[in-house]
C-alpha cells in the first residue's frame, strides 16, 4: 500500500488540488486522478488500480460528490475492500453542508466546511500520520512533486522544499523525472491559457482577425505549452543536481514570467496580468534591475574554461565582480568557495533557462562553477 487515494467529484477539483498539495507537504503521498491518468488510459482500470494500491481512501463529501456516479463507485469499492481486509481505511471529509452518506454516516469526519482549511488539514494529516500514512512504501515511480504558484511568478517555497525533503527521505537515490512534477494550475494563469484557447477556437469571428494575428496566437499557445515542459525539466534538473531551492525558485520565476508576458500579448488589451513581466526577458539593465530587485548588476560572459565559444550571457551582482573590473581580463568565477547565494539566484537559473529555451543555440550549463570563467560582456 503506497498512497492516500482522494475520491472526489470533478467540480471539487480546486479544493482537492489544495488538499493534495497540503498532504504532500506533510509527507503523506497522494494518488490523484489528475496527476496519474493520461489520454488513452482506461479510467476504470486506472482508478481501481489506484484504489487497490492505496493504503487509505479520503472521500471528499459534497453535494456534487453525492450526485457523482464515480464517487459512489469508488466508495463502494473501498468499503468492499475494508470488509475483505478487516481494516478501516476510508476517511470522509466534508466541504459543504451536505449530510454524510449513510454508508459512512457513523464515522467521524474531517470538517472543512465550518473550519479553516489549515486547521482542518492539520487534523486530517495528524490522523493519517498516526495510522502510518507517512511511512507507506511508495514506489519511486509513484512519487509526485507539486509545483504551486502562490503569486503570479512565485512558487510556494515551503511546499516545494517540504515535499522534496519527504520524497528524498523515502528514496535517497531518487532521480526525479519531469513527468513526476505536477503543475498545480493557479486561477490567473489558467484563465489566460483558457482565454487564448477561446480566441484560437473563435478566430474566424475575431474582430481583430488577420493572418498575422492568427499566427501569433498559435505561436504563443505553442510557446506557453513548451515553457511548461521547460519548467518541469528545469526543476527536475536542478533538484537532481542537488542545487539549492533558491535556484529552483528563481528559475521558475524566469520561465513563468516569460509565459505570462507571452500570454498577455494574445489578449490585445491594455493592462492586466502579464504585461509587466516583459522584464523576464532580461534584455537590458532596466529589465534585470526590475526583475532581480537590485540596481547593482553587470552583464558578463560565463563559459567553461577552455571553451569560450559556448558562453552564456548573464547578469551578476557587481559585488562579485570587483576583481574583474579591476583587472579587466577574464578570470575564474571563483576559486572553489561559493560566492554567497549568487550562483543560486543568478547563475544557475539564467544558464538553465537559456539552455532549455534555446537548446540549439547554447551548450550544456557549467554545473561545476570551479571550472567556469567569466569576462565582461
C-alpha atoms as one frame of an Amber mdcrd trajectory, in Angstrom:
protein
   0.000   0.000   0.000   1.624   3.166  -1.157  -0.604   6.245  -1.313  -3.631
   8.080   0.007  -6.349   7.906  -2.661  -8.550  11.014  -2.863 -12.060  10.273
  -4.127 -13.883  13.392  -5.290 -16.280  14.942  -7.781 -14.637  16.732 -10.690
 -16.239  20.086  -9.811 -14.448  19.964  -6.447 -11.045  19.794  -8.167  -9.773
  23.208  -6.933 -10.301  22.169  -3.308  -8.878  18.714  -3.939  -5.703  20.084
  -5.523  -5.161  22.288  -2.491  -5.762  19.293  -0.230  -3.377  17.063  -2.174
  -0.611  19.673  -2.117  -1.102  20.179   1.611  -0.846  16.455   2.342   2.252
  16.035   0.176   3.967  18.867   2.035   3.321  16.982   5.275   4.990  13.854
   3.942   1.804  11.982   3.040   1.934  10.536  -0.503  -1.191  11.082  -2.573
  -2.852   9.377  -5.553  -4.880  11.846  -7.602  -6.505  11.053 -10.930  -5.425
  14.380 -12.487  -1.783  13.506 -11.822  -1.956   9.793 -12.568  -4.156   9.311
 -15.643  -3.245  10.380 -19.171  -5.005  10.283 -22.530  -5.597   6.727 -23.682
  -5.671   5.241 -20.177  -8.725   3.302 -19.089 -10.411   5.440 -16.433 -11.943
   2.421 -14.763  -8.725   0.404 -14.714  -6.594   3.329 -13.546  -8.947   4.319
 -10.741  -9.452   0.789  -9.456  -5.714   0.181  -9.640  -5.193   3.385  -7.677
  -7.721   2.239  -5.089  -6.214  -1.236  -4.851  -2.684   0.063  -4.302  -3.597
   2.822  -1.846  -3.365   2.379   1.903  -6.048   4.958   2.694  -9.025   6.467
   0.890 -10.075  10.033   1.661 -13.603  10.662   0.378 -14.404  14.323  -0.277
 -18.104  14.648   0.527 -20.016  17.468  -1.132 -23.325  17.962  -2.884 -21.589
  17.239  -6.191 -19.938  14.108  -4.797 -23.256  12.712  -3.541 -24.608  13.025
  -7.087 -21.470  11.628  -8.704 -21.617   8.087 -10.008 -17.824   7.850  -9.934
 -17.521   8.813  -6.274 -20.196   6.283  -5.328 -18.403   3.539  -7.267 -15.097
   4.392  -5.608 -16.665   4.490  -2.151 -18.406   1.148  -2.688 -15.170  -0.438
  -3.902 -13.236   0.922  -0.915 -15.842  -0.242   1.599 -15.902  -3.702   0.000
 -12.140  -3.897   0.409 -12.462  -2.808   4.024 -14.803  -5.721   4.619 -12.408
  -8.141   2.934  -9.349  -6.970   4.855 -10.996  -6.254   8.190  -9.266  -2.867
   8.346 -10.910   0.551   8.276  -9.050   2.911   5.969 -11.831   5.093   4.476
 -11.781   8.611   5.942 -14.584  11.004   4.937 -14.146  14.766   4.856 -16.935
  17.289   4.355 -16.507  20.509   2.390 -20.090  21.874   2.358 -23.308  21.390
   4.353 -24.189  18.083   2.670 -25.060  15.226   5.019 -22.722  12.258   5.173
 -23.736   9.276   3.004 -25.390   6.556   5.092 -22.535   4.184   4.222 -20.110
   6.273   6.302 -22.538   8.243   8.475 -21.255   6.529  11.636 -17.678   7.710
  11.097 -16.043  10.819  12.451 -15.115  13.087   9.572 -12.776  15.993   8.977
 -14.941  19.076   8.669 -13.523  21.538   6.154 -16.940  23.193   5.764 -17.036
  25.001   9.100 -13.334  25.254   9.974 -10.387  26.987   8.381  -8.591  24.948
   5.740  -5.240  24.897   7.539  -6.773  23.839  10.853  -8.809  21.036   9.283
  -5.808  19.922   7.227  -3.690  19.674  10.382  -6.248  17.360  11.973  -6.557
  15.185   8.874  -2.790  14.926   8.456  -2.329  14.079  12.133  -4.804  11.194
  11.857  -3.227   9.888   8.654   0.284  10.069  10.103  -0.843   8.293  13.283
  -2.175   5.487  11.094   1.141   5.163   9.255   0.338   7.076   6.062   3.690
   8.884   6.104   5.567   5.578   6.335   3.959   3.798   3.396   6.342   2.224
   0.887   5.824   4.395  -2.178   7.421   3.057  -5.369   9.716   5.754  -6.811
   7.662   5.999  -9.993   4.515   6.857  -7.985   6.102   9.847  -6.290   4.694
  13.262  -7.253   6.249  16.672  -6.655   3.723  19.539  -6.763   4.636  22.965
  -8.132   2.201  25.603  -6.958   2.495  29.316  -7.673   1.148  31.316  -4.736
   1.613  34.570  -6.652   1.840  35.033 -10.426   5.527  34.093 -10.713   6.472
  32.877  -7.233   6.482  29.200  -6.330   5.279  28.089  -2.908   8.754  27.553
  -1.488   7.577  25.876   1.717   5.522  23.255  -0.131   8.284  22.606  -2.654
  11.005  22.227  -0.036   8.923  20.057   2.300   7.605  17.798  -0.475  11.091
  17.269  -1.920  12.521  16.565   1.540   9.915  13.852   2.148  10.482  12.306
  -1.282  14.228  12.130  -0.651  13.612  10.660   2.805  11.668   7.823   1.207
  14.072   7.450  -1.726  17.559   8.876  -1.017  18.759   7.987  -4.528  15.637
   9.175  -6.338  16.193  10.638  -9.803  13.174  12.835 -10.372  11.560  12.672
 -13.809   9.910  15.802 -15.247   6.789  13.653 -15.669   6.606  13.305 -11.879
   6.270  17.055 -11.448   2.660  18.228 -11.192   1.937  21.824 -12.154  -0.919
  22.919  -9.912  -2.804  25.367 -12.082  -3.381  28.737 -10.458  -6.505  30.665
 -11.350  -4.847  33.620 -13.094  -2.510  31.596 -15.291  -5.257  29.097 -16.094
  -7.576  31.939 -17.062  -5.021  33.311 -19.521  -4.489  29.876 -21.064  -8.234
  29.309 -21.452  -8.669  32.790 -22.894  -6.048  32.026 -25.525  -7.691  28.725
 -26.477 -11.026  30.538 -26.735  -9.568  33.132 -29.114  -7.963  30.446 -31.273
 -11.187  28.425 -31.437 -13.174  31.504 -32.476 -10.552  33.047 -34.718 -12.868
  33.153 -37.750 -15.185  35.554 -35.879 -12.422  37.550 -34.169 -12.910  41.287
 -34.936  -9.124  41.745 -34.995  -8.529  38.827 -37.354  -5.630  38.929 -39.745
  -3.416  36.019 -40.796  -0.662  37.581 -38.681  -2.891  37.671 -35.587  -3.879
  34.039 -36.076  -0.248  33.028 -36.469   0.726  34.994 -33.364  -1.986  33.376
 -31.252  -0.995  29.876 -32.301   2.706  30.605 -31.832   2.067  31.897 -28.310
  -0.054  28.854 -27.495   2.766  26.564 -28.607   5.275  28.635 -26.648   3.218
  28.521 -23.443   2.963  24.740 -23.705   6.696  24.483 -24.382   7.523  26.666
 -21.383   5.506  24.341 -19.152   7.696  21.483 -20.400  10.799  23.620 -19.797
   9.620  24.419 -16.272   9.242  20.758 -15.343  12.532  19.787 -16.969  14.475
  22.585 -15.302  13.090  21.965 -11.826  13.921  18.263 -12.110  17.433  19.082
 -13.351  18.200  21.474 -10.510  16.848  19.194  -7.792  18.575  16.100  -9.165
  21.857  18.015  -9.192  21.417  18.996  -5.560  21.109  22.728  -6.161  19.547
  24.991  -3.551  15.791  25.597  -3.513  16.553  29.258  -4.298  17.884  28.175
  -7.695  14.598  26.391  -8.400  12.545  29.392  -7.288  14.412  31.872  -9.495
  14.476  29.536 -12.484  10.719  29.017 -12.150  10.219  32.771 -11.829  12.061
  33.403 -15.100  10.094  30.766 -17.009   6.647  31.556 -15.590   7.141  35.309
 -16.047   8.063  34.795 -19.700   4.983  32.631 -20.193   2.708  35.202 -18.558
   4.028  38.009 -20.729   3.588  35.993 -23.911   0.049  35.053 -22.900  -0.732
  38.680 -22.139   0.212  39.670 -25.697  -2.578  37.443 -27.024  -5.312  39.406
 -25.266  -4.573  42.658 -27.102  -5.775  44.766 -24.167  -4.074  47.380 -22.024
  -3.087  46.360 -18.512  -3.732  43.035 -16.929  -1.701  40.157 -15.600   1.465
  39.515 -17.557   2.045  42.967 -19.017   4.757  43.861 -16.531   6.666  40.605
 -16.998   8.297  41.602 -20.263  11.273  42.236 -17.971  11.786  38.469 -17.607
  13.487  38.549 -20.989  16.371  40.260 -19.138  17.215  42.151 -22.333  18.751
  45.226 -20.701  19.870  46.659 -17.382  16.431  48.076 -16.598  14.806  44.671
 -17.100  17.419  42.954 -14.940  17.174  45.608 -12.216  13.394  45.329 -12.009
  13.381  41.537 -12.200  16.068  40.839  -9.596  15.230  43.856  -7.444  18.683
  45.446  -7.410  20.455  48.062  -9.497  23.917  46.682  -8.728  24.167  44.294
 -11.683  26.569  43.885 -14.581  26.469  41.839 -17.767  29.156  39.162 -18.086
  30.043  36.191 -20.247  30.453  32.868 -18.437  31.950  29.779 -20.046  33.703
  26.540 -19.227  37.474  27.021 -19.065  38.937  26.274 -22.498  35.648  26.641
 -24.398  34.691  30.304 -24.708  32.606  29.603 -27.807  29.982  28.017 -25.576
  29.432  31.044 -23.357  26.344  32.275 -21.528  25.436  35.950 -21.112  24.371
  36.554 -17.512  23.514  39.359 -15.122  25.596  39.109 -11.934  25.936  41.286
  -8.814  28.706  43.862  -9.099  29.930  42.894  -5.633  31.097  39.568  -7.108
  32.963  41.261  -9.950  35.362  43.643  -8.206  38.469  41.813  -9.421  37.071
  41.538 -12.926  36.560  45.308 -13.114  39.930  45.960 -11.512  41.954  43.868
 -13.951  39.628  43.903 -16.964  40.611  40.428 -18.102  38.797  37.081 -17.831
  39.148  35.212 -14.575  37.762  32.184 -12.786  34.248  32.630 -11.430  35.580
  31.603  -8.031  38.469  29.675  -6.604  36.388  26.809  -5.237  34.459  28.615
  -2.499  30.923  29.761  -3.315  30.196  33.489  -3.524  27.272  33.584  -1.105
  23.978  32.807  -2.889  24.829  34.463  -6.206  25.178  31.188  -8.040  21.722
  30.006  -6.949  19.888  33.279  -7.540  21.667  34.375 -10.713  23.971  31.854
 -12.360  22.174  28.511 -12.421  18.674  29.924 -13.101  19.803  32.115 -16.013
  22.086  29.478 -17.550  19.469  26.743 -17.395  16.671  28.979 -18.673  18.800
  29.994 -21.647  19.839  26.417 -22.353  16.350  24.894 -22.158  14.643  27.724
 -24.045  17.282  27.746 -26.803  18.839  24.255 -26.815  20.178  24.566 -30.362
  21.988  27.835 -29.613  23.554  27.021 -26.262  25.687  24.322 -24.740  25.184
  22.391 -21.516  25.334  24.694 -18.467  28.560  24.803 -16.474  27.365  22.915
 -13.409  30.742  22.874 -11.653  31.453  26.568 -11.289  35.046  25.937 -10.237
  35.511  25.209 -13.968  33.825  28.469 -15.001  35.497  31.557 -16.428  33.892
  34.995 -16.575  34.648  38.093 -18.600  32.969  41.433 -19.165  30.397  41.220
 -21.957
